CSV table of C-alpha atoms and ligand atoms in Angstrom, one decimal:
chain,number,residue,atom,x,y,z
A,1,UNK,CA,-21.3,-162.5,-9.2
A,2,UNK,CA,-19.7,-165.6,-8.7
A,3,UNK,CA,-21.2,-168.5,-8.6
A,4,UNK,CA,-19.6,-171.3,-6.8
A,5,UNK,CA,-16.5,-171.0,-3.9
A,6,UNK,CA,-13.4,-169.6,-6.0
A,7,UNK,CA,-11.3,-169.0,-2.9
A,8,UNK,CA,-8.5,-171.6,-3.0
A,9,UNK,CA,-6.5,-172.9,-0.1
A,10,UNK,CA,-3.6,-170.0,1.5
A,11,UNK,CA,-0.2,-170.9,1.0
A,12,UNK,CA,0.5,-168.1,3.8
A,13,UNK,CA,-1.5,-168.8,6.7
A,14,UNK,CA,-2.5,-166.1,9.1
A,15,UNK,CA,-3.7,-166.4,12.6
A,16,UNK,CA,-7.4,-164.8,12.7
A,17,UNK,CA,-9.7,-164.0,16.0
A,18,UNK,CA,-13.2,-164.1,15.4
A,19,UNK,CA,-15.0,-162.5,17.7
A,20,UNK,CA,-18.8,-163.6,17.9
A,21,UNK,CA,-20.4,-167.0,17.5
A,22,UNK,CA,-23.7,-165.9,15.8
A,23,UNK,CA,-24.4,-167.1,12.3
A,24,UNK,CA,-21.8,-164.6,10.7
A,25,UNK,CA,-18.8,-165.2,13.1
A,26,UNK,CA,-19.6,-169.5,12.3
A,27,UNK,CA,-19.4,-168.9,8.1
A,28,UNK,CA,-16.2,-166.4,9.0
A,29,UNK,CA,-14.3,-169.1,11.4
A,30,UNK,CA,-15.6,-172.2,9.2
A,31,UNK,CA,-14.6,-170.8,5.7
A,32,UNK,CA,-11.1,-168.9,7.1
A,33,UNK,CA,-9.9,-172.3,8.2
A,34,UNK,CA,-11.2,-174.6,5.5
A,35,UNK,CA,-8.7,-172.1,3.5
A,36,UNK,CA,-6.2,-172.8,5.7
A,37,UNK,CA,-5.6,-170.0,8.6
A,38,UNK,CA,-5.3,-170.3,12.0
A,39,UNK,CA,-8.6,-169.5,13.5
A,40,UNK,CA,-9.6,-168.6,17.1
A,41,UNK,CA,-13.2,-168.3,17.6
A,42,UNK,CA,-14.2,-166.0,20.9
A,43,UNK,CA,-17.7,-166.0,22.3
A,44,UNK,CA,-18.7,-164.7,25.5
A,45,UNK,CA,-21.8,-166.9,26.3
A,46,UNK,CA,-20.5,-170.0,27.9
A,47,UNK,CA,-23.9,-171.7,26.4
A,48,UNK,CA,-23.4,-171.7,22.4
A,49,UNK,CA,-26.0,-169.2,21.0
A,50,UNK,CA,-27.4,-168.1,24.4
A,51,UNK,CA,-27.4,-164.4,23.4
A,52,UNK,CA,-27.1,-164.3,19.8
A,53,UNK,CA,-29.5,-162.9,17.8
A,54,UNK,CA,-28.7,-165.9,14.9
A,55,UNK,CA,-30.7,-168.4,17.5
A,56,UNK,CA,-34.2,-166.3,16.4
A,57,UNK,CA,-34.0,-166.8,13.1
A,58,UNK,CA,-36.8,-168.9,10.4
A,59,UNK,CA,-33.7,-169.9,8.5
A,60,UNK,CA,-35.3,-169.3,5.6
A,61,UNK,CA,-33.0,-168.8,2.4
A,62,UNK,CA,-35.0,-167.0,0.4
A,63,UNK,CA,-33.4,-164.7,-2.1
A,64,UNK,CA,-36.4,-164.2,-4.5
A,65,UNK,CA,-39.1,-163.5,-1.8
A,66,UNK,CA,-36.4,-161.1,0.3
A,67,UNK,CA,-35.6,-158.7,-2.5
A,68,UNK,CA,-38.8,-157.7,-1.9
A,69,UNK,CA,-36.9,-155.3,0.7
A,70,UNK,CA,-33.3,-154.6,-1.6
A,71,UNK,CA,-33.5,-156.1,-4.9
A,72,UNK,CA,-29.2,-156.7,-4.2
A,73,UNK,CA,-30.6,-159.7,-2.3
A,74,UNK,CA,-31.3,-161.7,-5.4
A,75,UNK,CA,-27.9,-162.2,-7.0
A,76,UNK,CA,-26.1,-162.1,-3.1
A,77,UNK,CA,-28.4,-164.2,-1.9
A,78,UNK,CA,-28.5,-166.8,-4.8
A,79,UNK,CA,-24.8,-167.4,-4.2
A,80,UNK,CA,-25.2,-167.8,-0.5
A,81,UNK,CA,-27.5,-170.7,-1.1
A,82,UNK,CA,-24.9,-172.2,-3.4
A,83,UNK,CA,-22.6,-171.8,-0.6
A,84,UNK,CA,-25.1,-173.4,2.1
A,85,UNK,CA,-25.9,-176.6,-0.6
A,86,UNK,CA,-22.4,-177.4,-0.7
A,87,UNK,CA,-22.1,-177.2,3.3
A,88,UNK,CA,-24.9,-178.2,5.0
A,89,UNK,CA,-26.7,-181.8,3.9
A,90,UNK,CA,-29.4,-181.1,5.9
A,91,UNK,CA,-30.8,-178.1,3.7
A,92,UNK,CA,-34.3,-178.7,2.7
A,93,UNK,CA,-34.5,-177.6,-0.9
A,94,UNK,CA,-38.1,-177.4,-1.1
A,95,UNK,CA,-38.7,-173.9,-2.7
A,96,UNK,CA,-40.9,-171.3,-0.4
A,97,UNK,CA,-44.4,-170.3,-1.3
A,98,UNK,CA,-46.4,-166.6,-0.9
A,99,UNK,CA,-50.2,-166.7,-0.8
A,100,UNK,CA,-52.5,-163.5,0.2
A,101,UNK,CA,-56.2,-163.7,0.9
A,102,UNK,CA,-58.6,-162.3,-1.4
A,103,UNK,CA,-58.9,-159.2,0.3
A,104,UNK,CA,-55.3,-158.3,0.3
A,105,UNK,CA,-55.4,-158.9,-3.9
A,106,UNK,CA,-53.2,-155.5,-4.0
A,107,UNK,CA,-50.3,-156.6,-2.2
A,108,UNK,CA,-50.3,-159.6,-4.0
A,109,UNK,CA,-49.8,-157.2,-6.8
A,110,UNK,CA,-47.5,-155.0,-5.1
A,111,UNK,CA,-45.4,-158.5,-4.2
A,112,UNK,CA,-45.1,-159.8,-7.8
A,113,UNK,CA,-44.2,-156.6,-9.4
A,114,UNK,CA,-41.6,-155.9,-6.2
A,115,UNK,CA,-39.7,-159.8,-7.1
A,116,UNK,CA,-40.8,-161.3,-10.1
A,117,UNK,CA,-42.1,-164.5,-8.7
A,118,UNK,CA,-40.8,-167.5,-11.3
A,119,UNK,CA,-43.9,-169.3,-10.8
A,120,UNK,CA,-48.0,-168.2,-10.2
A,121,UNK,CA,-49.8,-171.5,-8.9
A,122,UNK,CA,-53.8,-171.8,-9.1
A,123,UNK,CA,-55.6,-173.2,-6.4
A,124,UNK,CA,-54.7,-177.3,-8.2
A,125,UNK,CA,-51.4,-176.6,-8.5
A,126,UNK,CA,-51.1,-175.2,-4.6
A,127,UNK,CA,-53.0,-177.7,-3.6
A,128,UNK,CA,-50.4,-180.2,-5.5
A,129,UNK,CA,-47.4,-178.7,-3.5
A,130,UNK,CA,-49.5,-178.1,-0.6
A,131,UNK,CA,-52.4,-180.1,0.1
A,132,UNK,CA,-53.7,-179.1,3.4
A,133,UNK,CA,-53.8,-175.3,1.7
A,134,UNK,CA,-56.2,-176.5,-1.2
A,135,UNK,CA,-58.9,-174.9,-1.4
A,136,UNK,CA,-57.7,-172.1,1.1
A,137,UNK,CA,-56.3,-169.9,-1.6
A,138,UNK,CA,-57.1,-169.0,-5.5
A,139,UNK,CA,-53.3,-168.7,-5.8
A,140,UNK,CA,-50.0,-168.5,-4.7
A,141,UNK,CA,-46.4,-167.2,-5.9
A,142,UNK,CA,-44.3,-170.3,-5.7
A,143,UNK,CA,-40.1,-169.5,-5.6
A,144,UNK,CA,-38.6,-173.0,-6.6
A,145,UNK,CA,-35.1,-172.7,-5.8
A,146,UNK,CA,-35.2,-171.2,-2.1
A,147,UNK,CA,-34.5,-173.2,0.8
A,148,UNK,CA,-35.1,-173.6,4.7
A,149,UNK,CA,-33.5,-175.6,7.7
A,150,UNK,CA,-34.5,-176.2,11.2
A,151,UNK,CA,-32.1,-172.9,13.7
A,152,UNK,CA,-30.9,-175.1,16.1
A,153,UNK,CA,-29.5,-178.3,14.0
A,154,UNK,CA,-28.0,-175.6,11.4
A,155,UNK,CA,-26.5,-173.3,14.3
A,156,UNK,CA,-24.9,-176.8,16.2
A,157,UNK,CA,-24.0,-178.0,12.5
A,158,UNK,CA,-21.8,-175.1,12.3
A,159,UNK,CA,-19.8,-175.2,15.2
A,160,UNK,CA,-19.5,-178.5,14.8
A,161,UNK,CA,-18.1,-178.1,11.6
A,162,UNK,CA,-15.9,-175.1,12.5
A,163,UNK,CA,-14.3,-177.3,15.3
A,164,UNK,CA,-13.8,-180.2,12.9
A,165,UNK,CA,-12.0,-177.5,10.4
A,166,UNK,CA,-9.5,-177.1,13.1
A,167,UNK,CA,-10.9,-173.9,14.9
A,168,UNK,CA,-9.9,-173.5,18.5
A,169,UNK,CA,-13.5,-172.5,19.7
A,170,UNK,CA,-13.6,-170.3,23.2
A,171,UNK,CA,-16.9,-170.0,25.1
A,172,UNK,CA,-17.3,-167.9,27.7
A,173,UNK,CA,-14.6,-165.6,26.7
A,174,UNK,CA,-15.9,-162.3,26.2
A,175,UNK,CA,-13.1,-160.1,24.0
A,176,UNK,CA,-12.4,-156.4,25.5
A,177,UNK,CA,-8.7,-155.5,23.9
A,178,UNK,CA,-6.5,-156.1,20.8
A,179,UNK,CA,-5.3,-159.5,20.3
A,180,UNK,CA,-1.8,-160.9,19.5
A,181,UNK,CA,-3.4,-162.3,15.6
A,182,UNK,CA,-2.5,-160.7,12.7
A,183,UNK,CA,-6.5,-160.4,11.8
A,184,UNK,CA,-9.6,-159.8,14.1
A,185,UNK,CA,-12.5,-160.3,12.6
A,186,UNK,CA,-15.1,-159.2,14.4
A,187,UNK,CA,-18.9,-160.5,14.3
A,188,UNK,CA,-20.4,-159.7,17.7
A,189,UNK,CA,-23.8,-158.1,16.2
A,190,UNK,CA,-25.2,-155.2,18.0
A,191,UNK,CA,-22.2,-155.2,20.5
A,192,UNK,CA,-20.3,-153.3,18.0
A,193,UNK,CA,-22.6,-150.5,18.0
A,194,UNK,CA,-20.5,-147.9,20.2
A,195,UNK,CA,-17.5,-148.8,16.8
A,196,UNK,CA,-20.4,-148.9,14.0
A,197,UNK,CA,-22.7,-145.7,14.4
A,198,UNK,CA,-24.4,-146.3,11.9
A,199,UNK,CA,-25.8,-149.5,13.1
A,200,UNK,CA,-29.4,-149.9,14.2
A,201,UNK,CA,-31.4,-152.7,15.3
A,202,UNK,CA,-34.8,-153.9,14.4
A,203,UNK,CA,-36.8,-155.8,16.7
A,204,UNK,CA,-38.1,-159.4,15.1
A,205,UNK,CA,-40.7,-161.3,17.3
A,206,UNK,CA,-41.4,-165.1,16.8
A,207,UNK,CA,-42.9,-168.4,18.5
A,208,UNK,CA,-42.4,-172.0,17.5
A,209,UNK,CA,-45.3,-174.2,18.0
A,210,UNK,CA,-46.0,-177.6,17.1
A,211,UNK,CA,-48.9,-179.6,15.7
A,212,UNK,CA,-49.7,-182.5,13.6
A,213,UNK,CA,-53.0,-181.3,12.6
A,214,UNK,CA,-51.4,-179.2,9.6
A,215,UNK,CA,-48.4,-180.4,7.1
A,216,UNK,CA,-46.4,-177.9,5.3
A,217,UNK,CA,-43.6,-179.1,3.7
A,218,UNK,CA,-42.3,-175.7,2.9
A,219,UNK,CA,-42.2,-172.0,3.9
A,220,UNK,CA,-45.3,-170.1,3.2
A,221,UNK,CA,-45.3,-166.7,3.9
A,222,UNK,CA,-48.8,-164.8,3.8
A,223,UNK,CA,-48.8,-161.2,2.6
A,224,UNK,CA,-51.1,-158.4,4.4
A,225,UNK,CA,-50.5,-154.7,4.3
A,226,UNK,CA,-49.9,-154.1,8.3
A,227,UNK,CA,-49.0,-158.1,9.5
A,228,UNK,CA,-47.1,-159.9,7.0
A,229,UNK,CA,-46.2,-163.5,8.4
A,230,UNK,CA,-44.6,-166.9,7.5
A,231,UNK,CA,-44.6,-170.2,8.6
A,232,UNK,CA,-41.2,-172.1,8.5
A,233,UNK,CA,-41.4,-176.2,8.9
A,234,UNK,CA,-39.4,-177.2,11.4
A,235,UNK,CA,-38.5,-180.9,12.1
A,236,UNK,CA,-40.3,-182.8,14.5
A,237,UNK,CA,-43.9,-181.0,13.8
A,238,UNK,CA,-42.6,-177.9,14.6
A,239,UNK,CA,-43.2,-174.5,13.2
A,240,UNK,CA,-41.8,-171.0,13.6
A,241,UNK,CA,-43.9,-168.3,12.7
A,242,UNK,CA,-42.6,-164.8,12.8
A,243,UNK,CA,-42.0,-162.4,12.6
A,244,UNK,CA,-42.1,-158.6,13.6
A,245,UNK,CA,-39.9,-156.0,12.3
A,246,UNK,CA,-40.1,-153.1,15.0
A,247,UNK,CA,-37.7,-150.4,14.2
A,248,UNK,CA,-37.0,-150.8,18.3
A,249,UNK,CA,-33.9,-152.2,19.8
A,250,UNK,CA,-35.5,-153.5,23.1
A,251,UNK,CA,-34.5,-156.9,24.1
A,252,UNK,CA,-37.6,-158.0,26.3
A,253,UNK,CA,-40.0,-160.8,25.6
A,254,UNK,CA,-42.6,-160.7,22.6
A,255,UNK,CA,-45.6,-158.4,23.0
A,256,UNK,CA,-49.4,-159.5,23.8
A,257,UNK,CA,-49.8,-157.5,20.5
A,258,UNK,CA,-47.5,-159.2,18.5
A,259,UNK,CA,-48.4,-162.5,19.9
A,260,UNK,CA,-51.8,-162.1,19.1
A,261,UNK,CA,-50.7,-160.6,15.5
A,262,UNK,CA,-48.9,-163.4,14.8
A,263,UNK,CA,-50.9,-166.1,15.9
A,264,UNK,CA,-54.4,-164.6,14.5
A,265,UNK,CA,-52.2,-164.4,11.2
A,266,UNK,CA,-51.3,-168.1,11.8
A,267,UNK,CA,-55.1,-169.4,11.9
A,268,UNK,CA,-55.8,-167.2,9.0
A,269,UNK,CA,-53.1,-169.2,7.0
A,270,UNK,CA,-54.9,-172.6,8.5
A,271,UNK,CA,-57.6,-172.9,11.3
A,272,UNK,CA,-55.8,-176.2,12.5
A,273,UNK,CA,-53.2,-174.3,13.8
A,274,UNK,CA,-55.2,-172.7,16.7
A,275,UNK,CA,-54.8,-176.7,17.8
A,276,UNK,CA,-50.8,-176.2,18.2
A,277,UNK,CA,-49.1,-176.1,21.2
A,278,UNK,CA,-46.7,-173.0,22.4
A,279,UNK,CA,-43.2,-174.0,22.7
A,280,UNK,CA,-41.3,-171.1,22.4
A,281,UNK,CA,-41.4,-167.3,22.1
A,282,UNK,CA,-38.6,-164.7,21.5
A,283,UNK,CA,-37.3,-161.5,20.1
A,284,UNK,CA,-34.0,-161.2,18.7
A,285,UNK,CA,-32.5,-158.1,17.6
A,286,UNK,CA,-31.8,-157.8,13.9
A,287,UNK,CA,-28.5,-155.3,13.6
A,288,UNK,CA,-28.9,-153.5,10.5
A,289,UNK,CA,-26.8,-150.6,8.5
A,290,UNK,CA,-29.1,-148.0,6.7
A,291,UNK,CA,-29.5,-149.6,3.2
A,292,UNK,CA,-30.3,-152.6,4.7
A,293,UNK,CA,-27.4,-154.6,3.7
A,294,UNK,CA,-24.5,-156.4,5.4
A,295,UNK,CA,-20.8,-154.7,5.3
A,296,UNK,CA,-17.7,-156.2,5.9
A,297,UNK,CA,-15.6,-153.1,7.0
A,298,UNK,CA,-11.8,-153.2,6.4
A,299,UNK,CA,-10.3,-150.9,8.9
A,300,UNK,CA,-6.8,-150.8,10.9
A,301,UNK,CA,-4.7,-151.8,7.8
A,302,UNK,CA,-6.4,-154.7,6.9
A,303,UNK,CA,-6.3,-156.2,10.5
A,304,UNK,CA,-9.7,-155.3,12.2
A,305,UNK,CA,-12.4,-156.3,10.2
A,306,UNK,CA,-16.2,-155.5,11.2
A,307,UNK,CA,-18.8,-158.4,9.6
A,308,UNK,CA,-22.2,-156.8,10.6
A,309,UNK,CA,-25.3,-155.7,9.4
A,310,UNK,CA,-27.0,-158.8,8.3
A,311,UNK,CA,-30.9,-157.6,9.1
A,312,UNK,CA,-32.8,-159.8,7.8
A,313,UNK,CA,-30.0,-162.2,6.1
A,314,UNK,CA,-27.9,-163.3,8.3
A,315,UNK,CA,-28.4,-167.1,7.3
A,316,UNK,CA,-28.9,-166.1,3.6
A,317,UNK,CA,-25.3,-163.9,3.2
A,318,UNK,CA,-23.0,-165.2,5.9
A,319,UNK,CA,-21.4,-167.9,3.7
A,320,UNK,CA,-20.8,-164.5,1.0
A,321,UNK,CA,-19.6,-162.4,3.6
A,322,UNK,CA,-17.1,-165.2,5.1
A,323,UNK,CA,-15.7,-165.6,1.0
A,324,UNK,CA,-15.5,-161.9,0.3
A,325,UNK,CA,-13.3,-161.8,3.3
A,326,UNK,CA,-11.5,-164.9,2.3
A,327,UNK,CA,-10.9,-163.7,-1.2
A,328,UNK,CA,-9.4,-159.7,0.4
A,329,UNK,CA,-7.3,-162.0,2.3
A,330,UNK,CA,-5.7,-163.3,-0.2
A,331,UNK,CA,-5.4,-160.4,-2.1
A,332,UNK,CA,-8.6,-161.0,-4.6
A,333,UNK,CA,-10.7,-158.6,-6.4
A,334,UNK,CA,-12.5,-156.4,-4.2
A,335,UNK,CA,-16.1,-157.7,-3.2
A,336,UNK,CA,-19.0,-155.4,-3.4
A,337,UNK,CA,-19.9,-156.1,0.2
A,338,UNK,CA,-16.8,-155.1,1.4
A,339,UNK,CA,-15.8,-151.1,2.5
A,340,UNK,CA,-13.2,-149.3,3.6
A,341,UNK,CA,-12.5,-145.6,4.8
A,342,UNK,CA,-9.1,-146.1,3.8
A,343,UNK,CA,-6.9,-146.6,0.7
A,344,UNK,CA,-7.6,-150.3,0.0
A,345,UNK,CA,-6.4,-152.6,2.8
A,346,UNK,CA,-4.0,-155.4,1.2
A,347,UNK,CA,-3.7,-158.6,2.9
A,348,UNK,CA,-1.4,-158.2,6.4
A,349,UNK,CA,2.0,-159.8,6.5
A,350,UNK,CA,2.2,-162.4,9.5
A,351,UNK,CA,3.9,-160.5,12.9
B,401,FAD,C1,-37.1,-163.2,14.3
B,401,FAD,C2,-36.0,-163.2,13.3
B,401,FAD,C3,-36.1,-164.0,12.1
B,401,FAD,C4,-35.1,-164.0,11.2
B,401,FAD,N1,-35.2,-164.8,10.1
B,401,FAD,C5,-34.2,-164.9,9.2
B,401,FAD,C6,-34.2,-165.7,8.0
B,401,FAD,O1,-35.2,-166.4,7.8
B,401,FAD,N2,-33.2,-165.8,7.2
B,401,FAD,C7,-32.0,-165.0,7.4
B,401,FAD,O2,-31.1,-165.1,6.6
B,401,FAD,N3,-31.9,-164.2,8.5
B,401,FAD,C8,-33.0,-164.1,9.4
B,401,FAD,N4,-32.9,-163.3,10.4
B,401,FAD,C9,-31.7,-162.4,10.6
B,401,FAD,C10,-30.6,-163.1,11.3
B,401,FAD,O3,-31.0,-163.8,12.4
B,401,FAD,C11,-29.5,-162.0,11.6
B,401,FAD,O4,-29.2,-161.2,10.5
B,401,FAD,C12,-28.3,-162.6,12.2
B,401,FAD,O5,-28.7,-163.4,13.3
B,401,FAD,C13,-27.2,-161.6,12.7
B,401,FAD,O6,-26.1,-162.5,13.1
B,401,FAD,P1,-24.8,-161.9,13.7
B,401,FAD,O7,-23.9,-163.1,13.7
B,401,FAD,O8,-24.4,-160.6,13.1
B,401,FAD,O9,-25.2,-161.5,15.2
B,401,FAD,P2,-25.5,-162.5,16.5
B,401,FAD,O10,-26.3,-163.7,16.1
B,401,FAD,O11,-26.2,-161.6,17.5
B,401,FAD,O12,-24.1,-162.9,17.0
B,401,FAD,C14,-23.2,-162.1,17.7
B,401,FAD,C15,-22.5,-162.9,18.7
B,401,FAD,O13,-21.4,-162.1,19.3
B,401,FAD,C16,-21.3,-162.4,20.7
B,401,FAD,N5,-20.6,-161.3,21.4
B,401,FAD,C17,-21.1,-160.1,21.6
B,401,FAD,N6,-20.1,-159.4,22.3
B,401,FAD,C18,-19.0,-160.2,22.4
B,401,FAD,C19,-17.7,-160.1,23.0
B,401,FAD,N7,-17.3,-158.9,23.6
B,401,FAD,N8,-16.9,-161.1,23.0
B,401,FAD,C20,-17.3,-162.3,22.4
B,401,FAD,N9,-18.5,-162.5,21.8
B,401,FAD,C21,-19.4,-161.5,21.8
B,401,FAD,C22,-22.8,-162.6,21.1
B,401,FAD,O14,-22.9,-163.3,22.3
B,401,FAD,C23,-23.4,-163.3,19.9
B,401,FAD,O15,-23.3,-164.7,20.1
B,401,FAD,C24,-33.9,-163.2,11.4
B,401,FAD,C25,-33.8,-162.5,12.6
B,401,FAD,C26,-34.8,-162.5,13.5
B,401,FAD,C27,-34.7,-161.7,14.8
């Protein structure tokens, strides 16, 4: 696995539609154009992230703690937060902790045998990193290198960016038919379904609240055998706390059930934050492939290309994706995360 950006600027520019303005059609259009194509970027809500599922997100980047769920997520997920440090300056590199009450001791075994955590903290050295968990847990898994941001800021970052690389961004402008480019890239989540059978999606439920009765300067996550949870910091006071994973694709508002999970998970972590007000709640639909891990699938020749499958990583391997597809464009070793039904698709000439 690499580990910085290796894809160097096209001398051969190719004009590319990406359709989708989540988090993996932003790292497509941003890193295609920093390269040096021609990059259209087609999203049918006129109101940026309206109905992605990218706008739901904690933001965590959190390779260690995720490959928990596919231990591929480690090295993948390492190299997208090399990819995010040298984009986004608003990144806050603060590591994530994992705590578990006393009664839940065997998932925090289960946990640290599943990812290895670099560091185990006692209840001092918690308390150091943490202070308003002292004396709340005997110890915690602390993952020094992960990272968070605030959705919103990141998601606006991004476009911004994107525009500023030269994309010609269309809102509104849902895509039906084949276009004119030479390369469609296409990133519009669980839309593709009826083109992707084998894609699912899995339900994730989450509020933000806000209080200033409880500092956390960090993710903390808190392990339990039937209602995991974390808490992401936001900026301003705010938190997220989420979030479900419901092997369901309905799109409706979050449950009394899950509410009530999450929240009574919440006040477990901290009592202060049964003080926090309600700002937001949400489901987004997580669109997932069987093993759990994103594909970028090469079909048509080389010229439509499907970005999907993110699950629970959208934020954590859309900067890899957007390089693997980078580096087949220009006629680079073949990435892991990229697959094709048919022979090898080389790079397209320009029509
Ligand atoms: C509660 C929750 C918490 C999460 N937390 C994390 C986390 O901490 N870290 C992490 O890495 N990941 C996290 N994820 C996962 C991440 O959010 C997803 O993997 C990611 O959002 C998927 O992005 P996407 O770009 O594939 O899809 P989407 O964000 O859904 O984007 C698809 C876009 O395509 C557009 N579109 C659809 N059809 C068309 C059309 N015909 N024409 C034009 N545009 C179209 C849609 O409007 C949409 O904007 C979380 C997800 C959820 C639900």
């Amino acid at each position: 696995m690499a580990t910085e950006n290796t894809i160097t600027r096209t001398e051969t520019p190719l004009t590319i539609t990406v359709i989708g303005a989540g988090i993996l059609g932003l790292w497509q259009a941003l890193t295609l154009a920093r390269v040096g194509h021609h990059v259209r970027l087609v999203e049918k809500s006129s109101v940026p992230f309206a109905d992605s599922a990218s706008r739901y997100a904690g933001t965590m980047l959190a390779p260690g703690c995720e490959s928990e769920h596919a231990p591929e997520i480690r090295d993948f997920g390492a190299h997208g937060l090399t990819l995010w440090r040298a984009t986004y300056p608003r990144l806050v590199n603060a590591g994530s902790l994992v705590v578990a009450a006393a009664r839940d001791s065997a998932e925090a075994t289960r946990f640290a045998r599943a990812t290895s955590p670099p560091q185990t903290l006692d209840a001092d050295g918690l308390a150091e990193l943490e202070p308003d968990l002292g004396g709340r847990f005997a110890q915690a898994f602390y993952f020094p290198d992960e990272a968070h941001m605030t959705t919103p800021d990141a998601l606006v970052f991004l476009l911004d960016a994107a525009r500023m690389a030269g994309v010609a961004v269309e809102l509104g402008a849902a895509w039906t038919s084949p276009s004119a480019s030479d390369v469609v890239i296409d990133c519009r989540g669980m839309a593709s379904a009826s083109e992707l059978p084998a894609l699912r999606g899995v339900r994730g439920e989450r509020l933000v609240i806000k209080t200033r009765e409880i500092r956390l300067s960090r993710p903390v996550r808190l392990l339990h055998p039937r209602h995991p949870l974390y808490v992401v910091p936001w900026t301003s006071g705010r938190y997220l706390v989420g979030a479900t994973v419901i092997e369901s694709e309905d799109t409706g508002p979050i449950t009394v059930r899950s509410a009530l999970e999450l929240l009574g998970t919440a006040y477990a972590l901290h009592p202060a934050f049964a003080e926090a007000q309600i700002l937001e709640t949400g489901a987004g639909i997580r669109p997932a492939f069987p093993d759990n891990l994103p594909h970028a699938e090469i079909r048509d020749g080389g010229r439509h290309i499907f970005v999907n499958g993110a699950y629970r990583h959208g934020f954590l391997l859309a900067p890899v994706l957007a390089e693997a597809v980078a580096a087949h464009l220009a006629n680079q070793t073949p990435h892991p995360l990229l697959v094709t039904s048919e022979p090898l698709a080389r790079r397209p000439h320009s029509v």
